[in-house]
Amino acid sequence: MAFADWARVERVSSVGRAEIGARRIYILPTRYGLMFGALLFLMLLGSVNYVNNPGHLLTFVLAGLAANAIYQTWRNLRGLRLVCHGGPPVFSGDSVPYSVELNGAGRARPAIQLMFDDSSPVLVDIDSETRPQRVQLQLQGIPRGLHDPGRLVVSTRYPMGLLCAWCYVACSRPMLVYPKPGAQWTPPGASGDSGAHAAWGGGNDDFAGLRGYRPGDLPSQIDWKSYARERGLNTRMFSGQAATPLWIDWVHAPGGDIESRLSALTRAVLDAEAGGRRYGLRTPGTTIAPGLGPAHRHQCLRHLALYGSGDA
């Protein structure tokens, strides 16, 4: 059984806050600390063998510094306050940014290192006079779904690098990862193919006006003439986009396996949102009514991310 399996873990509150307690900190010598200890032992043997008083003095002074370093290393972690904020939803295959806020509780805390099992370590110096400091850790290779980031390891080797003190913090902010968008796919609409084509390009529907550009709008929908006249970036709207909602259905999704279908549905949701047409989503056992906007987009993508997990 690994040490981390039975080690004491600092748990965060319901709002993601935690303060590192004295009984949660572990401390061991680093390889430099072991070399330093071996050197002190050899110095002591030489001083005793040759009855060298200055050698004794130097040995015990260095030993006293090492003993003080134990306390300073432990003290650098004790009382450190953290807030686990988590991160925004991302698509599978992208790095997942996980945000953690650090507060020194009125004391400077140099060389604090943070890391998850699946992230690179981040080193930060906390100034006693600054506001709480926010750090982002990048996690890689996370599949779709709702994931616990695992134990956050908070450590330090301050001040001499002879010892390493660390503790484990169980962050309670899970990460949501959407399915990876597949290749562009035009789903058949509930009222026929003409309505589906209207969702992506306007088809033969009547021009209904302009709206402000939104990130993700297709280039073919942008009114470049008004942009050339310095009237801002606008997107053309057509009557068919507001008349008939587009249904994105599991039955029509291409792909021979679940993940391929989820990727195709994800792409269809993104394209429908960018096209500005109301859309609904159907999967086995679940129907999401037509809608439009960031909240509806998140509802559909969250359902696809959690499909088959029992939490959808």
PDB file of C-alpha atoms in Angstrom:
ATOM      1  CA  MET A   1       0.000   0.000   0.000  1.00  0.00           C
ATOM      2  CA  ALA A   2       1.344   3.414  -0.995  1.00  0.00           C
ATOM      3  CA  PHE A   3       2.082   6.054   1.622  1.00  0.00           C
ATOM      4  CA  ALA A   4      -0.498   8.428   0.088  1.00  0.00           C
ATOM      5  CA  ASP A   5      -3.261   5.858   0.649  1.00  0.00           C
ATOM      6  CA  TRP A   6      -3.136   6.136   4.434  1.00  0.00           C
ATOM      7  CA  ALA A   7      -1.697   9.621   4.874  1.00  0.00           C
ATOM      8  CA  ARG A   8      -3.829  12.259   6.539  1.00  0.00           C
ATOM      9  CA  VAL A   9      -5.587  14.519   4.051  1.00  0.00           C
ATOM     10  CA  GLU A  10      -6.727  18.108   4.574  1.00  0.00           C
ATOM     11  CA  ARG A  11     -10.295  18.314   3.294  1.00  0.00           C
ATOM     12  CA  VAL A  12     -11.875  21.467   1.941  1.00  0.00           C
ATOM     13  CA  SER A  13     -15.193  22.889   3.098  1.00  0.00           C
ATOM     14  CA  SER A  14     -18.368  22.999   1.015  1.00  0.00           C
ATOM     15  CA  VAL A  15     -17.162  26.255  -0.572  1.00  0.00           C
ATOM     16  CA  GLY A  16     -13.729  24.845  -1.420  1.00  0.00           C
ATOM     17  CA  ARG A  17     -11.735  26.424   1.455  1.00  0.00           C
ATOM     18  CA  ALA A  18      -9.071  24.705   3.534  1.00  0.00           C
ATOM     19  CA  GLU A  19      -6.362  25.642   6.024  1.00  0.00           C
ATOM     20  CA  ILE A  20      -3.363  23.367   6.422  1.00  0.00           C
ATOM     21  CA  GLY A  21      -3.192  22.106   9.983  1.00  0.00           C
ATOM     22  CA  ALA A  22      -0.081  21.127  11.950  1.00  0.00           C
ATOM     23  CA  ARG A  23      -1.070  17.433  12.108  1.00  0.00           C
ATOM     24  CA  ARG A  24      -1.446  17.184   8.318  1.00  0.00           C
ATOM     25  CA  ILE A  25       2.158  18.081   7.455  1.00  0.00           C
ATOM     26  CA  TYR A  26       4.809  15.452   6.707  1.00  0.00           C
ATOM     27  CA  ILE A  27       8.519  16.217   6.539  1.00  0.00           C
ATOM     28  CA  LEU A  28      11.542  14.223   5.371  1.00  0.00           C
ATOM     29  CA  PRO A  29      15.125  15.087   4.378  1.00  0.00           C
ATOM     30  CA  THR A  30      15.896  15.583   0.702  1.00  0.00           C
ATOM     31  CA  ARG A  31      18.947  13.969  -0.903  1.00  0.00           C
ATOM     32  CA  TYR A  32      20.856  17.155  -0.085  1.00  0.00           C
ATOM     33  CA  GLY A  33      19.710  16.839   3.508  1.00  0.00           C
ATOM     34  CA  LEU A  34      20.993  13.264   3.654  1.00  0.00           C
ATOM     35  CA  MET A  35      24.337  14.369   2.205  1.00  0.00           C
ATOM     36  CA  PHE A  36      24.468  17.213   4.740  1.00  0.00           C
ATOM     37  CA  GLY A  37      23.751  14.778   7.597  1.00  0.00           C
ATOM     38  CA  ALA A  38      26.483  12.410   6.404  1.00  0.00           C
ATOM     39  CA  LEU A  39      28.920  15.330   6.232  1.00  0.00           C
ATOM     40  CA  LEU A  40      28.077  16.381   9.795  1.00  0.00           C
ATOM     41  CA  PHE A  41      28.652  12.812  11.005  1.00  0.00           C
ATOM     42  CA  LEU A  42      32.095  12.692   9.353  1.00  0.00           C
ATOM     43  CA  MET A  43      32.959  16.099  10.810  1.00  0.00           C
ATOM     44  CA  LEU A  44      31.964  14.868  14.271  1.00  0.00           C
ATOM     45  CA  LEU A  45      34.091  11.720  13.937  1.00  0.00           C
ATOM     46  CA  GLY A  46      37.093  13.762  12.819  1.00  0.00           C
ATOM     47  CA  SER A  47      36.675  16.273  15.648  1.00  0.00           C
ATOM     48  CA  VAL A  48      36.409  13.518  18.261  1.00  0.00           C
ATOM     49  CA  ASN A  49      39.343  11.589  16.816  1.00  0.00           C
ATOM     50  CA  TYR A  50      41.670  14.583  16.721  1.00  0.00           C
ATOM     51  CA  VAL A  51      40.212  16.340  19.808  1.00  0.00           C
ATOM     52  CA  ASN A  52      39.609  19.420  17.666  1.00  0.00           C
ATOM     53  CA  ASN A  53      37.524  21.957  19.568  1.00  0.00           C
ATOM     54  CA  PRO A  54      36.959  24.328  16.587  1.00  0.00           C
ATOM     55  CA  GLY A  55      35.781  21.251  14.640  1.00  0.00           C
ATOM     56  CA  HIS A  56      33.277  20.460  17.396  1.00  0.00           C
ATOM     57  CA  LEU A  57      32.067  24.061  17.379  1.00  0.00           C
ATOM     58  CA  LEU A  58      31.557  24.142  13.608  1.00  0.00           C
ATOM     59  CA  THR A  59      29.817  20.760  13.630  1.00  0.00           C
ATOM     60  CA  PHE A  60      27.316  21.752  16.320  1.00  0.00           C
ATOM     61  CA  VAL A  61      26.659  25.166  14.760  1.00  0.00           C
ATOM     62  CA  LEU A  62      25.809  23.494  11.457  1.00  0.00           C
ATOM     63  CA  ALA A  63      23.676  20.916  13.270  1.00  0.00           C
ATOM     64  CA  GLY A  64      21.825  23.750  15.009  1.00  0.00           C
ATOM     65  CA  LEU A  65      21.134  25.411  11.647  1.00  0.00           C
ATOM     66  CA  ALA A  66      19.770  22.127  10.310  1.00  0.00           C
ATOM     67  CA  ALA A  67      17.535  21.694  13.364  1.00  0.00           C
ATOM     68  CA  ASN A  68      16.188  25.225  12.899  1.00  0.00           C
ATOM     69  CA  ALA A  69      15.563  24.474   9.216  1.00  0.00           C
ATOM     70  CA  ILE A  70      13.223  21.637  10.260  1.00  0.00           C
ATOM     71  CA  TYR A  71      11.014  24.108  12.117  1.00  0.00           C
ATOM     72  CA  GLN A  72      11.167  26.770   9.382  1.00  0.00           C
ATOM     73  CA  THR A  73      10.246  24.279   6.654  1.00  0.00           C
ATOM     74  CA  TRP A  74       7.283  22.981   8.689  1.00  0.00           C
ATOM     75  CA  ARG A  75       6.213  26.526   9.609  1.00  0.00           C
ATOM     76  CA  ASN A  76       6.190  27.581   5.949  1.00  0.00           C
ATOM     77  CA  LEU A  77       3.192  25.306   5.331  1.00  0.00           C
ATOM     78  CA  ARG A  78       1.327  25.457   8.634  1.00  0.00           C
ATOM     79  CA  GLY A  79      -1.652  27.790   8.459  1.00  0.00           C
ATOM     80  CA  LEU A  80      -1.510  28.243   4.680  1.00  0.00           C
ATOM     81  CA  ARG A  81      -5.029  28.865   3.371  1.00  0.00           C
ATOM     82  CA  LEU A  82      -6.301  27.543   0.060  1.00  0.00           C
ATOM     83  CA  VAL A  83      -9.455  27.891  -2.010  1.00  0.00           C
ATOM     84  CA  CYS A  84     -10.057  25.355  -4.781  1.00  0.00           C
ATOM     85  CA  HIS A  85     -11.936  27.189  -7.554  1.00  0.00           C
ATOM     86  CA  GLY A  86     -11.751  24.503 -10.222  1.00  0.00           C
ATOM     87  CA  GLY A  87     -11.922  25.565 -13.846  1.00  0.00           C
ATOM     88  CA  PRO A  88     -14.281  26.131 -16.774  1.00  0.00           C
ATOM     89  CA  PRO A  89     -15.525  23.188 -18.855  1.00  0.00           C
ATOM     90  CA  VAL A  90     -13.229  22.198 -21.713  1.00  0.00           C
ATOM     91  CA  PHE A  91     -13.339  19.715 -24.572  1.00  0.00           C
ATOM     92  CA  SER A  92     -11.664  16.331 -24.402  1.00  0.00           C
ATOM     93  CA  GLY A  93      -8.104  16.539 -25.681  1.00  0.00           C
ATOM     94  CA  ASP A  94      -7.566  20.094 -24.385  1.00  0.00           C
ATOM     95  CA  SER A  95      -5.593  20.860 -21.237  1.00  0.00           C
ATOM     96  CA  VAL A  96      -7.795  21.421 -18.201  1.00  0.00           C
ATOM     97  CA  PRO A  97      -6.957  24.592 -16.215  1.00  0.00           C
ATOM     98  CA  TYR A  98      -7.576  24.107 -12.489  1.00  0.00           C
ATOM     99  CA  SER A  99      -7.450  27.249 -10.375  1.00  0.00           C
ATOM    100  CA  VAL A 100      -6.278  27.332  -6.739  1.00  0.00           C
ATOM    101  CA  GLU A 101      -6.123  30.491  -4.603  1.00  0.00           C
ATOM    102  CA  LEU A 102      -3.419  30.802  -1.928  1.00  0.00           C
ATOM    103  CA  ASN A 103      -3.440  33.059   1.117  1.00  0.00           C
ATOM    104  CA  GLY A 104      -0.383  33.356   3.378  1.00  0.00           C
ATOM    105  CA  ALA A 105      -2.505  34.408   6.383  1.00  0.00           C
ATOM    106  CA  GLY A 106      -0.358  37.474   7.030  1.00  0.00           C
ATOM    107  CA  ARG A 107       3.049  35.839   6.540  1.00  0.00           C
ATOM    108  CA  ALA A 108       5.395  35.590   3.588  1.00  0.00           C
ATOM    109  CA  ARG A 109       5.674  32.019   2.349  1.00  0.00           C
ATOM    110  CA  PRO A 110       8.429  31.527  -0.228  1.00  0.00           C
ATOM    111  CA  ALA A 111       8.810  28.522  -2.525  1.00  0.00           C
ATOM    112  CA  ILE A 112       5.383  26.905  -2.213  1.00  0.00           C
ATOM    113  CA  GLN A 113       4.904  24.160  -4.802  1.00  0.00           C
ATOM    114  CA  LEU A 114       1.527  22.840  -6.002  1.00  0.00           C
ATOM    115  CA  MET A 115       0.797  19.827  -8.186  1.00  0.00           C
ATOM    116  CA  PHE A 116      -1.726  17.114  -8.982  1.00  0.00           C
ATOM    117  CA  ASP A 117      -0.745  13.626 -10.113  1.00  0.00           C
ATOM    118  CA  ASP A 118      -1.586  14.560 -13.732  1.00  0.00           C
ATOM    119  CA  SER A 119      -0.140  18.080 -13.770  1.00  0.00           C
ATOM    120  CA  SER A 120       3.253  19.743 -13.855  1.00  0.00           C
ATOM    121  CA  PRO A 121       4.380  21.387 -10.583  1.00  0.00           C
ATOM    122  CA  VAL A 122       3.888  25.130 -10.139  1.00  0.00           C
ATOM    123  CA  LEU A 123       6.182  27.104  -7.809  1.00  0.00           C
ATOM    124  CA  VAL A 124       4.904  30.326  -6.240  1.00  0.00           C
ATOM    125  CA  ASP A 125       6.181  32.870  -3.689  1.00  0.00           C
ATOM    126  CA  ILE A 126       3.496  34.361  -1.452  1.00  0.00           C
ATOM    127  CA  ASP A 127       4.121  37.876  -0.179  1.00  0.00           C
ATOM    128  CA  SER A 128       2.661  38.785   3.205  1.00  0.00           C
ATOM    129  CA  GLU A 129       1.409  42.158   1.944  1.00  0.00           C
ATOM    130  CA  THR A 130      -0.262  41.051  -1.282  1.00  0.00           C
ATOM    131  CA  ARG A 131      -3.792  39.850  -1.885  1.00  0.00           C
ATOM    132  CA  PRO A 132      -4.535  36.133  -2.195  1.00  0.00           C
ATOM    133  CA  GLN A 133      -2.636  34.700  -5.131  1.00  0.00           C
ATOM    134  CA  ARG A 134      -4.359  32.558  -7.762  1.00  0.00           C
ATOM    135  CA  VAL A 135      -2.440  29.758  -9.463  1.00  0.00           C
ATOM    136  CA  GLN A 136      -3.512  27.663 -12.449  1.00  0.00           C
ATOM    137  CA  LEU A 137      -2.444  24.037 -12.818  1.00  0.00           C
ATOM    138  CA  GLN A 138      -2.791  22.395 -16.227  1.00  0.00           C
ATOM    139  CA  LEU A 139      -4.050  18.795 -16.267  1.00  0.00           C
ATOM    140  CA  GLN A 140      -3.585  16.748 -19.420  1.00  0.00           C
ATOM    141  CA  GLY A 141      -5.255  13.732 -21.021  1.00  0.00           C
ATOM    142  CA  ILE A 142      -8.623  13.959 -19.233  1.00  0.00           C
ATOM    143  CA  PRO A 143     -11.463  12.074 -21.020  1.00  0.00           C
ATOM    144  CA  ARG A 144     -15.045  13.317 -21.220  1.00  0.00           C
ATOM    145  CA  GLY A 145     -17.101  13.323 -18.042  1.00  0.00           C
ATOM    146  CA  LEU A 146     -17.090  14.809 -14.556  1.00  0.00           C
ATOM    147  CA  HIS A 147     -13.758  14.102 -12.869  1.00  0.00           C
ATOM    148  CA  ASP A 148     -12.291  14.573  -9.414  1.00  0.00           C
ATOM    149  CA  PRO A 149      -8.876  16.232  -9.858  1.00  0.00           C
ATOM    150  CA  GLY A 150      -7.390  13.992  -7.190  1.00  0.00           C
ATOM    151  CA  ARG A 151      -5.221  15.006  -4.262  1.00  0.00           C
ATOM    152  CA  LEU A 152      -3.483  18.343  -4.446  1.00  0.00           C
ATOM    153  CA  VAL A 153       0.068  18.048  -3.119  1.00  0.00           C
ATOM    154  CA  VAL A 154       1.294  21.250  -1.439  1.00  0.00           C
ATOM    155  CA  SER A 155       5.001  21.182  -0.595  1.00  0.00           C
ATOM    156  CA  THR A 156       7.998  23.357   0.216  1.00  0.00           C
ATOM    157  CA  ARG A 157      11.774  23.016   0.625  1.00  0.00           C
ATOM    158  CA  TYR A 158      12.313  26.454   2.097  1.00  0.00           C
ATOM    159  CA  PRO A 159      14.688  27.712   3.504  1.00  0.00           C
ATOM    160  CA  MET A 160      17.758  25.534   2.841  1.00  0.00           C
ATOM    161  CA  GLY A 161      16.521  22.763   0.581  1.00  0.00           C
ATOM    162  CA  LEU A 162      17.632  20.165   3.134  1.00  0.00           C
ATOM    163  CA  LEU A 163      14.103  19.050   3.969  1.00  0.00           C
ATOM    164  CA  CYS A 164      10.808  18.684   2.126  1.00  0.00           C
ATOM    165  CA  ALA A 165       7.530  19.303   3.939  1.00  0.00           C
ATOM    166  CA  TRP A 166       4.274  18.430   2.223  1.00  0.00           C
ATOM    167  CA  CYS A 167       0.599  17.782   2.793  1.00  0.00           C
ATOM    168  CA  TYR A 168      -2.347  16.447   0.797  1.00  0.00           C
ATOM    169  CA  VAL A 169      -5.476  18.499   0.113  1.00  0.00           C
ATOM    170  CA  ALA A 170      -8.649  16.865  -1.233  1.00  0.00           C
ATOM    171  CA  CYS A 171     -10.172  19.451  -3.583  1.00  0.00           C
ATOM    172  CA  SER A 172     -13.949  19.162  -3.914  1.00  0.00           C
ATOM    173  CA  ARG A 173     -14.343  21.027  -7.205  1.00  0.00           C
ATOM    174  CA  PRO A 174     -14.763  18.465 -10.012  1.00  0.00           C
ATOM    175  CA  MET A 175     -13.781  19.129 -13.622  1.00  0.00           C
ATOM    176  CA  LEU A 176     -16.307  18.905 -16.466  1.00  0.00           C
ATOM    177  CA  VAL A 177     -14.900  17.737 -19.809  1.00  0.00           C
ATOM    178  CA  TYR A 178     -17.108  17.854 -22.908  1.00  0.00           C
ATOM    179  CA  PRO A 179     -16.740  15.280 -25.710  1.00  0.00           C
ATOM    180  CA  LYS A 180     -14.261  16.182 -28.415  1.00  0.00           C
ATOM    181  CA  PRO A 181     -16.073  17.805 -31.383  1.00  0.00           C
ATOM    182  CA  GLY A 182     -16.081  15.623 -34.478  1.00  0.00           C
ATOM    183  CA  ALA A 183     -16.052  16.561 -38.141  1.00  0.00           C
ATOM    184  CA  GLN A 184     -18.725  18.994 -39.356  1.00  0.00           C
ATOM    185  CA  TRP A 185     -22.032  17.233 -39.764  1.00  0.00           C
ATOM    186  CA  THR A 186     -25.430  18.635 -40.796  1.00  0.00           C
ATOM    187  CA  PRO A 187     -28.246  16.825 -38.952  1.00  0.00           C
ATOM    188  CA  PRO A 188     -31.626  16.451 -40.665  1.00  0.00           C
ATOM    189  CA  GLY A 189     -34.209  18.829 -39.210  1.00  0.00           C
ATOM    190  CA  ALA A 190     -37.573  17.771 -37.827  1.00  0.00           C
ATOM    191  CA  SER A 191     -39.313  19.582 -40.715  1.00  0.00           C
ATOM    192  CA  GLY A 192     -37.028  18.317 -43.499  1.00  0.00           C
ATOM    193  CA  ASP A 193     -33.655  19.064 -44.997  1.00  0.00           C
ATOM    194  CA  SER A 194     -34.507  22.620 -46.037  1.00  0.00           C
ATOM    195  CA  GLY A 195     -34.822  23.622 -42.398  1.00  0.00           C
ATOM    196  CA  ALA A 196     -31.520  21.989 -41.593  1.00  0.00           C
ATOM    197  CA  HIS A 197     -29.727  23.837 -44.370  1.00  0.00           C
ATOM    198  CA  ALA A 198     -31.200  27.070 -43.059  1.00  0.00           C
ATOM    199  CA  ALA A 199     -29.543  26.471 -39.733  1.00  0.00           C
ATOM    200  CA  TRP A 200     -26.063  26.616 -41.211  1.00  0.00           C
ATOM    201  CA  GLY A 201     -26.308  29.108 -44.002  1.00  0.00           C
ATOM    202  CA  GLY A 202     -29.766  30.584 -44.394  1.00  0.00           C
ATOM    203  CA  GLY A 203     -30.796  28.476 -47.426  1.00  0.00           C
ATOM    204  CA  ASN A 204     -33.577  30.150 -49.404  1.00  0.00           C
ATOM    205  CA  ASP A 205     -35.268  31.766 -46.382  1.00  0.00           C
ATOM    206  CA  ASP A 206     -36.026  35.469 -46.297  1.00  0.00           C
ATOM    207  CA  PHE A 207     -33.530  37.861 -44.760  1.00  0.00           C
ATOM    208  CA  ALA A 208     -34.759  38.778 -41.248  1.00  0.00           C
ATOM    209  CA  GLY A 209     -32.142  41.328 -40.125  1.00  0.00           C
ATOM    210  CA  LEU A 210     -28.788  41.673 -38.423  1.00  0.00           C
ATOM    211  CA  ARG A 211     -27.523  40.946 -34.943  1.00  0.00           C
ATOM    212  CA  GLY A 212     -24.180  41.555 -33.310  1.00  0.00           C
ATOM    213  CA  TYR A 213     -21.398  39.086 -34.025  1.00  0.00           C
ATOM    214  CA  ARG A 214     -20.918  36.251 -31.528  1.00  0.00           C
ATOM    215  CA  PRO A 215     -17.732  34.183 -31.242  1.00  0.00           C
ATOM    216  CA  GLY A 216     -18.250  31.039 -33.287  1.00  0.00           C
ATOM    217  CA  ASP A 217     -20.490  32.548 -35.989  1.00  0.00           C
ATOM    218  CA  LEU A 218     -19.777  31.067 -39.405  1.00  0.00           C
ATOM    219  CA  PRO A 219     -17.897  33.347 -41.847  1.00  0.00           C
ATOM    220  CA  SER A 220     -20.616  32.801 -44.464  1.00  0.00           C
ATOM    221  CA  GLN A 221     -23.182  34.415 -42.146  1.00  0.00           C
ATOM    222  CA  ILE A 222     -21.210  37.587 -41.449  1.00  0.00           C
ATOM    223  CA  ASP A 223     -22.425  40.733 -43.229  1.00  0.00           C
ATOM    224  CA  TRP A 224     -19.116  41.832 -44.718  1.00  0.00           C
ATOM    225  CA  LYS A 225     -20.683  44.810 -46.533  1.00  0.00           C
ATOM    226  CA  SER A 226     -21.696  46.526 -43.304  1.00  0.00           C
ATOM    227  CA  TYR A 227     -18.247  45.734 -41.871  1.00  0.00           C
ATOM    228  CA  ALA A 228     -16.624  47.401 -44.891  1.00  0.00           C
ATOM    229  CA  ARG A 229     -18.758  50.494 -44.190  1.00  0.00           C
ATOM    230  CA  GLU A 230     -17.355  50.580 -40.649  1.00  0.00           C
ATOM    231  CA  ARG A 231     -20.678  49.654 -39.043  1.00  0.00           C
ATOM    232  CA  GLY A 232     -19.184  46.912 -36.926  1.00  0.00           C
ATOM    233  CA  LEU A 233     -19.184  43.139 -37.262  1.00  0.00           C
ATOM    234  CA  ASN A 234     -22.727  41.781 -37.673  1.00  0.00           C
ATOM    235  CA  THR A 235     -24.277  38.419 -38.491  1.00  0.00           C
ATOM    236  CA  ARG A 236     -27.152  37.976 -40.937  1.00  0.00           C
ATOM    237  CA  MET A 237     -30.330  36.312 -39.643  1.00  0.00           C
ATOM    238  CA  PHE A 238     -32.924  34.492 -41.760  1.00  0.00           C
ATOM    239  CA  SER A 239     -36.604  33.865 -41.092  1.00  0.00           C
ATOM    240  CA  GLY A 240     -36.213  30.089 -41.132  1.00  0.00           C
ATOM    241  CA  GLN A 241     -33.826  30.231 -38.207  1.00  0.00           C
ATOM    242  CA  ALA A 242     -36.534  31.443 -35.865  1.00  0.00           C
ATOM    243  CA  ALA A 243     -39.445  29.459 -37.363  1.00  0.00           C
ATOM    244  CA  THR A 244     -38.550  25.771 -36.987  1.00  0.00           C
ATOM    245  CA  PRO A 245     -36.212  24.438 -34.280  1.00  0.00           C
ATOM    246  CA  LEU A 246     -33.515  22.030 -35.328  1.00  0.00           C
ATOM    247  CA  TRP A 247     -33.493  18.616 -33.665  1.00  0.00           C
ATOM    248  CA  ILE A 248     -30.093  17.029 -33.088  1.00  0.00           C
ATOM    249  CA  ASP A 249     -30.905  13.346 -32.749  1.00  0.00           C
ATOM    250  CA  TRP A 250     -28.789  10.403 -31.583  1.00  0.00           C
ATOM    251  CA  VAL A 251     -30.454   8.202 -34.201  1.00  0.00           C
ATOM    252  CA  HIS A 252     -29.060  10.268 -37.094  1.00  0.00           C
ATOM    253  CA  ALA A 253     -25.575  10.802 -35.670  1.00  0.00           C
ATOM    254  CA  PRO A 254     -22.795   9.208 -37.740  1.00  0.00           C
ATOM    255  CA  GLY A 255     -20.344   6.776 -36.164  1.00  0.00           C
ATOM    256  CA  GLY A 256     -20.292   3.143 -35.185  1.00  0.00           C
ATOM    257  CA  ASP A 257     -19.581   3.588 -31.472  1.00  0.00           C
ATOM    258  CA  ILE A 258     -20.785   5.753 -28.609  1.00  0.00           C
ATOM    259  CA  GLU A 259     -17.828   8.144 -28.548  1.00  0.00           C
ATOM    260  CA  SER A 260     -18.057   8.827 -32.299  1.00  0.00           C
ATOM    261  CA  ARG A 261     -21.753   9.631 -31.997  1.00  0.00           C
ATOM    262  CA  LEU A 262     -21.146  11.902 -29.019  1.00  0.00           C
ATOM    263  CA  SER A 263     -18.435  13.757 -30.971  1.00  0.00           C
ATOM    264  CA  ALA A 264     -20.814  14.235 -33.914  1.00  0.00           C
ATOM    265  CA  LEU A 265     -23.591  15.517 -31.633  1.00  0.00           C
ATOM    266  CA  THR A 266     -21.171  17.889 -29.953  1.00  0.00           C
ATOM    267  CA  ARG A 267     -20.163  19.337 -33.308  1.00  0.00           C
ATOM    268  CA  ALA A 268     -23.827  19.747 -34.284  1.00  0.00           C
ATOM    269  CA  VAL A 269     -24.591  21.595 -31.030  1.00  0.00           C
ATOM    270  CA  LEU A 270     -21.674  23.988 -31.552  1.00  0.00           C
ATOM    271  CA  ASP A 271     -22.645  24.670 -35.187  1.00  0.00           C
ATOM    272  CA  ALA A 272     -26.303  25.225 -34.318  1.00  0.00           C
ATOM    273  CA  GLU A 273     -25.371  27.655 -31.537  1.00  0.00           C
ATOM    274  CA  ALA A 274     -23.013  29.513 -33.856  1.00  0.00           C
ATOM    275  CA  GLY A 275     -25.747  29.643 -36.526  1.00  0.00           C
ATOM    276  CA  GLY A 276     -28.164  31.310 -34.117  1.00  0.00           C
ATOM    277  CA  ARG A 277     -30.986  28.790 -34.626  1.00  0.00           C
ATOM    278  CA  ARG A 278     -32.986  27.223 -31.779  1.00  0.00           C
ATOM    279  CA  TYR A 279     -32.117  23.556 -31.386  1.00  0.00           C
ATOM    280  CA  GLY A 280     -33.038  20.589 -29.229  1.00  0.00           C
ATOM    281  CA  LEU A 281     -31.197  17.378 -28.385  1.00  0.00           C
ATOM    282  CA  ARG A 282     -32.424  13.791 -28.309  1.00  0.00           C
ATOM    283  CA  THR A 283     -30.458  10.873 -26.886  1.00  0.00           C
ATOM    284  CA  PRO A 284     -31.734   7.472 -25.715  1.00  0.00           C
ATOM    285  CA  GLY A 285     -33.979   8.158 -22.739  1.00  0.00           C
ATOM    286  CA  THR A 286     -33.518  11.938 -22.712  1.00  0.00           C
ATOM    287  CA  THR A 287     -34.958  14.873 -24.650  1.00  0.00           C
ATOM    288  CA  ILE A 288     -33.763  18.464 -24.142  1.00  0.00           C
ATOM    289  CA  ALA A 289     -36.292  21.003 -25.397  1.00  0.00           C
ATOM    290  CA  PRO A 290     -35.210  23.482 -28.085  1.00  0.00           C
ATOM    291  CA  GLY A 291     -33.436  26.599 -26.933  1.00  0.00           C
ATOM    292  CA  LEU A 292     -30.538  28.919 -27.692  1.00  0.00           C
ATOM    293  CA  GLY A 293     -27.795  30.675 -25.784  1.00  0.00           C
ATOM    294  CA  PRO A 294     -24.843  29.856 -23.514  1.00  0.00           C
ATOM    295  CA  ALA A 295     -26.980  28.213 -20.809  1.00  0.00           C
ATOM    296  CA  HIS A 296     -28.732  25.938 -23.318  1.00  0.00           C
ATOM    297  CA  ARG A 297     -25.425  25.118 -25.003  1.00  0.00           C
ATOM    298  CA  HIS A 298     -23.926  24.142 -21.643  1.00  0.00           C
ATOM    299  CA  GLN A 299     -26.965  22.015 -20.780  1.00  0.00           C
ATOM    300  CA  CYS A 300     -26.650  20.040 -24.020  1.00  0.00           C
ATOM    301  CA  LEU A 301     -22.872  19.632 -23.841  1.00  0.00           C
ATOM    302  CA  ARG A 302     -23.020  18.647 -20.166  1.00  0.00           C
ATOM    303  CA  HIS A 303     -25.562  15.970 -20.984  1.00  0.00           C
ATOM    304  CA  LEU A 304     -23.307  14.622 -23.733  1.00  0.00           C
ATOM    305  CA  ALA A 305     -20.275  14.730 -21.415  1.00  0.00           C
ATOM    306  CA  LEU A 306     -22.077  12.704 -18.735  1.00  0.00           C
ATOM    307  CA  TYR A 307     -23.846  10.321 -21.122  1.00  0.00           C
ATOM    308  CA  GLY A 308     -23.691   6.769 -19.820  1.00  0.00           C
ATOM    309  CA  SER A 309     -22.272   7.749 -16.430  1.00  0.00           C
ATOM    310  CA  GLY A 310     -25.561   7.834 -14.527  1.00  0.00           C
ATOM    311  CA  ASP A 311     -25.134  11.560 -13.712  1.00  0.00           C
ATOM    312  CA  ALA A 312     -26.516  12.923 -16.996  1.00  0.00           C
TER     313      ALA A 312
END
